[in-house]
């Protein structure tokens, strides 16, 4: 999983950095909700939202606090609404600030992975039947890969 993040994230970051700030709010990226079109900034908000949730889940579980999966006020069948929530949360952020925040979030996720052993990551259920490693992968590396495809398509059309 760490290898997947270390492979995809620098490439994704390079793709984002090649988009001019003036194009960062252009609606031209296939959204995560069927039939929606979002901006590169919105895709950053989506990645940030999920990355920060992973960190929040882990922190709360370490503190033996209850965790509202996926997030307080949202159910797993409301992921489209959660994506819109992420977009709204970061709507006023500048493009460079979103990029910097995502870099810090990914660095924190890397630390979480590096500070966990194989048993903690993959050998015990962490949330229902899912292991911690699988939850991290599903909410970081996997969306990074699909987002990179969408961002590259956006760059071909708009940059």
mmCIF file of C-alpha atoms in Angstrom:
data_model
loop_
_atom_site.group_PDB
_atom_site.id
_atom_site.type_symbol
_atom_site.label_atom_id
_atom_site.label_comp_id
_atom_site.label_asym_id
_atom_site.label_seq_id
_atom_site.Cartn_x
_atom_site.Cartn_y
_atom_site.Cartn_z
ATOM 1 C CA UNK A 1 0.000 0.000 0.000
ATOM 2 C CA UNK A 2 2.814 2.392 0.842
ATOM 3 C CA UNK A 3 4.394 1.530 -2.494
ATOM 4 C CA UNK A 4 1.108 2.276 -4.261
ATOM 5 C CA UNK A 5 0.842 5.695 -2.596
ATOM 6 C CA UNK A 6 4.521 6.440 -3.230
ATOM 7 C CA UNK A 7 4.058 5.530 -6.890
ATOM 8 C CA UNK A 8 0.805 7.312 -7.692
ATOM 9 C CA UNK A 9 0.936 10.406 -5.499
ATOM 10 C CA UNK A 10 4.058 12.074 -6.987
ATOM 11 C CA UNK A 11 2.644 11.542 -10.491
ATOM 12 C CA UNK A 12 -0.722 12.940 -9.460
ATOM 13 C CA UNK A 13 0.940 15.922 -7.816
ATOM 14 C CA UNK A 14 2.961 16.584 -10.983
ATOM 15 C CA UNK A 15 -0.254 16.491 -13.015
ATOM 16 C CA UNK A 16 -1.946 18.928 -10.647
ATOM 17 C CA UNK A 17 1.051 21.271 -10.645
ATOM 18 C CA UNK A 18 0.944 21.417 -14.450
ATOM 19 C CA UNK A 19 -2.573 22.892 -14.333
ATOM 20 C CA UNK A 20 -2.570 26.685 -14.237
ATOM 21 C CA UNK A 21 -4.316 28.272 -11.275
ATOM 22 C CA UNK A 22 -6.613 29.983 -13.797
ATOM 23 C CA UNK A 23 -7.853 26.533 -14.905
ATOM 24 C CA UNK A 24 -8.162 25.037 -11.409
ATOM 25 C CA UNK A 25 -11.852 25.977 -11.014
ATOM 26 C CA UNK A 26 -12.904 25.012 -14.552
ATOM 27 C CA UNK A 27 -15.687 22.440 -14.481
ATOM 28 C CA UNK A 28 -14.352 19.687 -16.705
ATOM 29 C CA UNK A 29 -13.498 16.672 -14.564
ATOM 30 C CA UNK A 30 -15.876 13.720 -14.314
ATOM 31 C CA UNK A 31 -17.239 13.824 -10.779
ATOM 32 C CA UNK A 32 -17.519 10.952 -8.344
ATOM 33 C CA UNK A 33 -21.302 11.188 -8.538
ATOM 34 C CA UNK A 34 -22.704 9.853 -11.790
ATOM 35 C CA UNK A 35 -23.445 12.623 -14.247
ATOM 36 C CA UNK A 36 -21.573 15.363 -12.391
ATOM 37 C CA UNK A 37 -18.714 17.508 -13.596
ATOM 38 C CA UNK A 38 -16.326 19.115 -11.117
ATOM 39 C CA UNK A 39 -13.133 21.165 -11.127
ATOM 40 C CA UNK A 40 -9.559 20.129 -10.334
ATOM 41 C CA UNK A 41 -9.983 21.951 -7.000
ATOM 42 C CA UNK A 42 -13.017 19.794 -6.263
ATOM 43 C CA UNK A 43 -10.993 16.644 -6.923
ATOM 44 C CA UNK A 44 -8.367 17.871 -4.479
ATOM 45 C CA UNK A 45 -11.124 18.487 -1.920
ATOM 46 C CA UNK A 46 -12.379 14.941 -2.471
ATOM 47 C CA UNK A 47 -8.938 13.411 -1.932
ATOM 48 C CA UNK A 48 -8.357 15.621 1.101
ATOM 49 C CA UNK A 49 -11.729 14.759 2.565
ATOM 50 C CA UNK A 50 -11.108 11.024 2.386
ATOM 51 C CA UNK A 51 -7.504 11.272 3.525
ATOM 52 C CA UNK A 52 -8.476 13.327 6.555
ATOM 53 C CA UNK A 53 -11.278 10.895 7.350
ATOM 54 C CA UNK A 54 -8.805 7.999 7.382
ATOM 55 C CA UNK A 55 -6.633 9.933 9.842
ATOM 56 C CA UNK A 56 -9.660 10.890 11.949
ATOM 57 C CA UNK A 57 -10.923 7.292 12.069
ATOM 58 C CA UNK A 58 -7.529 6.056 13.176
ATOM 59 C CA UNK A 59 -7.139 8.763 15.813
ATOM 60 C CA UNK A 60 -10.606 8.147 17.274
ATOM 61 C CA UNK A 61 -10.102 4.373 17.361
ATOM 62 C CA UNK A 62 -6.736 4.833 19.099
ATOM 63 C CA UNK A 63 -8.492 6.972 21.703
ATOM 64 C CA UNK A 64 -11.207 4.285 22.012
ATOM 65 C CA UNK A 65 -13.726 6.889 20.909
ATOM 66 C CA UNK A 66 -16.751 5.974 18.790
ATOM 67 C CA UNK A 67 -16.336 6.472 15.045
ATOM 68 C CA UNK A 68 -19.209 7.446 12.783
ATOM 69 C CA UNK A 69 -18.371 5.666 9.536
ATOM 70 C CA UNK A 70 -17.984 7.110 7.028
ATOM 71 C CA UNK A 71 -18.596 10.508 8.673
ATOM 72 C CA UNK A 72 -20.999 12.016 11.180
ATOM 73 C CA UNK A 73 -24.264 12.745 9.392
ATOM 74 C CA UNK A 74 -23.518 10.486 6.407
ATOM 75 C CA UNK A 75 -24.164 6.830 5.716
ATOM 76 C CA UNK A 76 -22.275 4.601 3.306
ATOM 77 C CA UNK A 77 -25.130 4.925 0.804
ATOM 78 C CA UNK A 78 -24.717 8.725 0.828
ATOM 79 C CA UNK A 79 -21.200 8.986 -0.580
ATOM 80 C CA UNK A 80 -22.344 11.429 -3.255
ATOM 81 C CA UNK A 81 -23.551 13.791 -0.554
ATOM 82 C CA UNK A 82 -20.290 13.276 1.298
ATOM 83 C CA UNK A 83 -18.327 14.171 -1.860
ATOM 84 C CA UNK A 84 -20.390 17.364 -2.169
ATOM 85 C CA UNK A 85 -19.657 18.069 1.506
ATOM 86 C CA UNK A 86 -15.915 17.789 0.798
ATOM 87 C CA UNK A 87 -16.276 20.163 -2.171
ATOM 88 C CA UNK A 88 -18.121 22.699 -0.001
ATOM 89 C CA UNK A 89 -15.658 22.359 2.876
ATOM 90 C CA UNK A 90 -12.752 23.400 0.647
ATOM 91 C CA UNK A 91 -14.642 25.659 -1.788
ATOM 92 C CA UNK A 92 -12.903 28.836 -0.604
ATOM 93 C CA UNK A 93 -9.386 27.389 -0.502
ATOM 94 C CA UNK A 94 -6.782 28.530 -3.011
ATOM 95 C CA UNK A 95 -5.416 25.925 -5.421
ATOM 96 C CA UNK A 96 -1.880 26.040 -4.011
ATOM 97 C CA UNK A 97 -3.223 25.734 -0.464
ATOM 98 C CA UNK A 98 -5.230 22.646 -1.445
ATOM 99 C CA UNK A 99 -2.118 21.096 -2.974
ATOM 100 C CA UNK A 100 -0.029 21.863 0.109
ATOM 101 C CA UNK A 101 -2.724 20.487 2.433
ATOM 102 C CA UNK A 102 -2.974 17.291 0.386
ATOM 103 C CA UNK A 103 0.798 16.872 0.575
ATOM 104 C CA UNK A 104 0.664 17.191 4.377
ATOM 105 C CA UNK A 105 -2.279 14.794 4.587
ATOM 106 C CA UNK A 106 -0.483 12.176 2.497
ATOM 107 C CA UNK A 107 2.649 12.628 4.625
ATOM 108 C CA UNK A 108 0.543 11.956 7.735
ATOM 109 C CA UNK A 109 -0.978 8.852 6.129
ATOM 110 C CA UNK A 110 2.518 7.614 5.250
ATOM 111 C CA UNK A 111 3.528 8.041 8.922
ATOM 112 C CA UNK A 112 0.428 6.109 9.997
ATOM 113 C CA UNK A 113 1.363 3.251 7.655
ATOM 114 C CA UNK A 114 5.033 3.286 8.640
ATOM 115 C CA UNK A 115 4.106 3.212 12.337
ATOM 116 C CA UNK A 116 1.828 0.200 11.860
ATOM 117 C CA UNK A 117 2.951 -3.384 11.508
ATOM 118 C CA UNK A 118 1.655 -5.991 9.083
ATOM 119 C CA UNK A 119 -0.545 -7.553 11.759
ATOM 120 C CA UNK A 120 -2.241 -4.212 12.527
ATOM 121 C CA UNK A 121 -2.636 -3.357 8.851
ATOM 122 C CA UNK A 122 -3.778 -6.635 7.331
ATOM 123 C CA UNK A 123 -4.364 -9.439 9.807
ATOM 124 C CA UNK A 124 -7.163 -8.197 12.058
ATOM 125 C CA UNK A 125 -10.543 -6.660 11.273
ATOM 126 C CA UNK A 126 -10.507 -2.936 11.935
ATOM 127 C CA UNK A 127 -13.929 -1.847 10.716
ATOM 128 C CA UNK A 128 -16.459 -4.633 10.371
ATOM 129 C CA UNK A 129 -14.714 -7.141 8.073
ATOM 130 C CA UNK A 130 -12.211 -4.603 6.693
ATOM 131 C CA UNK A 131 -8.612 -4.325 7.839
ATOM 132 C CA UNK A 132 -6.955 -0.991 8.519
ATOM 133 C CA UNK A 133 -4.720 -1.472 5.489
ATOM 134 C CA UNK A 134 -7.680 -2.104 3.227
ATOM 135 C CA UNK A 135 -9.538 0.943 4.563
ATOM 136 C CA UNK A 136 -6.474 3.123 3.971
ATOM 137 C CA UNK A 137 -6.011 1.743 0.449
ATOM 138 C CA UNK A 138 -9.704 2.126 -0.464
ATOM 139 C CA UNK A 139 -9.704 5.748 0.633
ATOM 140 C CA UNK A 140 -6.267 6.946 -0.502
ATOM 141 C CA UNK A 141 -4.356 5.048 -3.195
ATOM 142 C CA UNK A 142 -7.445 3.850 -5.064
ATOM 143 C CA UNK A 143 -9.100 7.269 -5.422
ATOM 144 C CA UNK A 144 -5.706 8.795 -6.273
ATOM 145 C CA UNK A 145 -5.400 6.392 -9.209
ATOM 146 C CA UNK A 146 -8.874 7.093 -10.554
ATOM 147 C CA UNK A 147 -8.447 10.838 -9.987
ATOM 148 C CA UNK A 148 -5.177 10.841 -11.928
ATOM 149 C CA UNK A 149 -6.949 9.362 -14.952
ATOM 150 C CA UNK A 150 -9.610 12.068 -14.734
ATOM 151 C CA UNK A 151 -7.078 14.877 -14.243
ATOM 152 C CA UNK A 152 -5.010 13.721 -17.222
ATOM 153 C CA UNK A 153 -8.183 13.730 -19.365
ATOM 154 C CA UNK A 154 -8.965 17.244 -18.096
ATOM 155 C CA UNK A 155 -5.454 18.430 -19.004
ATOM 156 C CA UNK A 156 -5.810 17.114 -22.569
ATOM 157 C CA UNK A 157 -9.080 18.985 -23.009
ATOM 158 C CA UNK A 158 -8.480 22.246 -21.123
ATOM 159 C CA UNK A 159 -4.761 22.899 -20.792
#
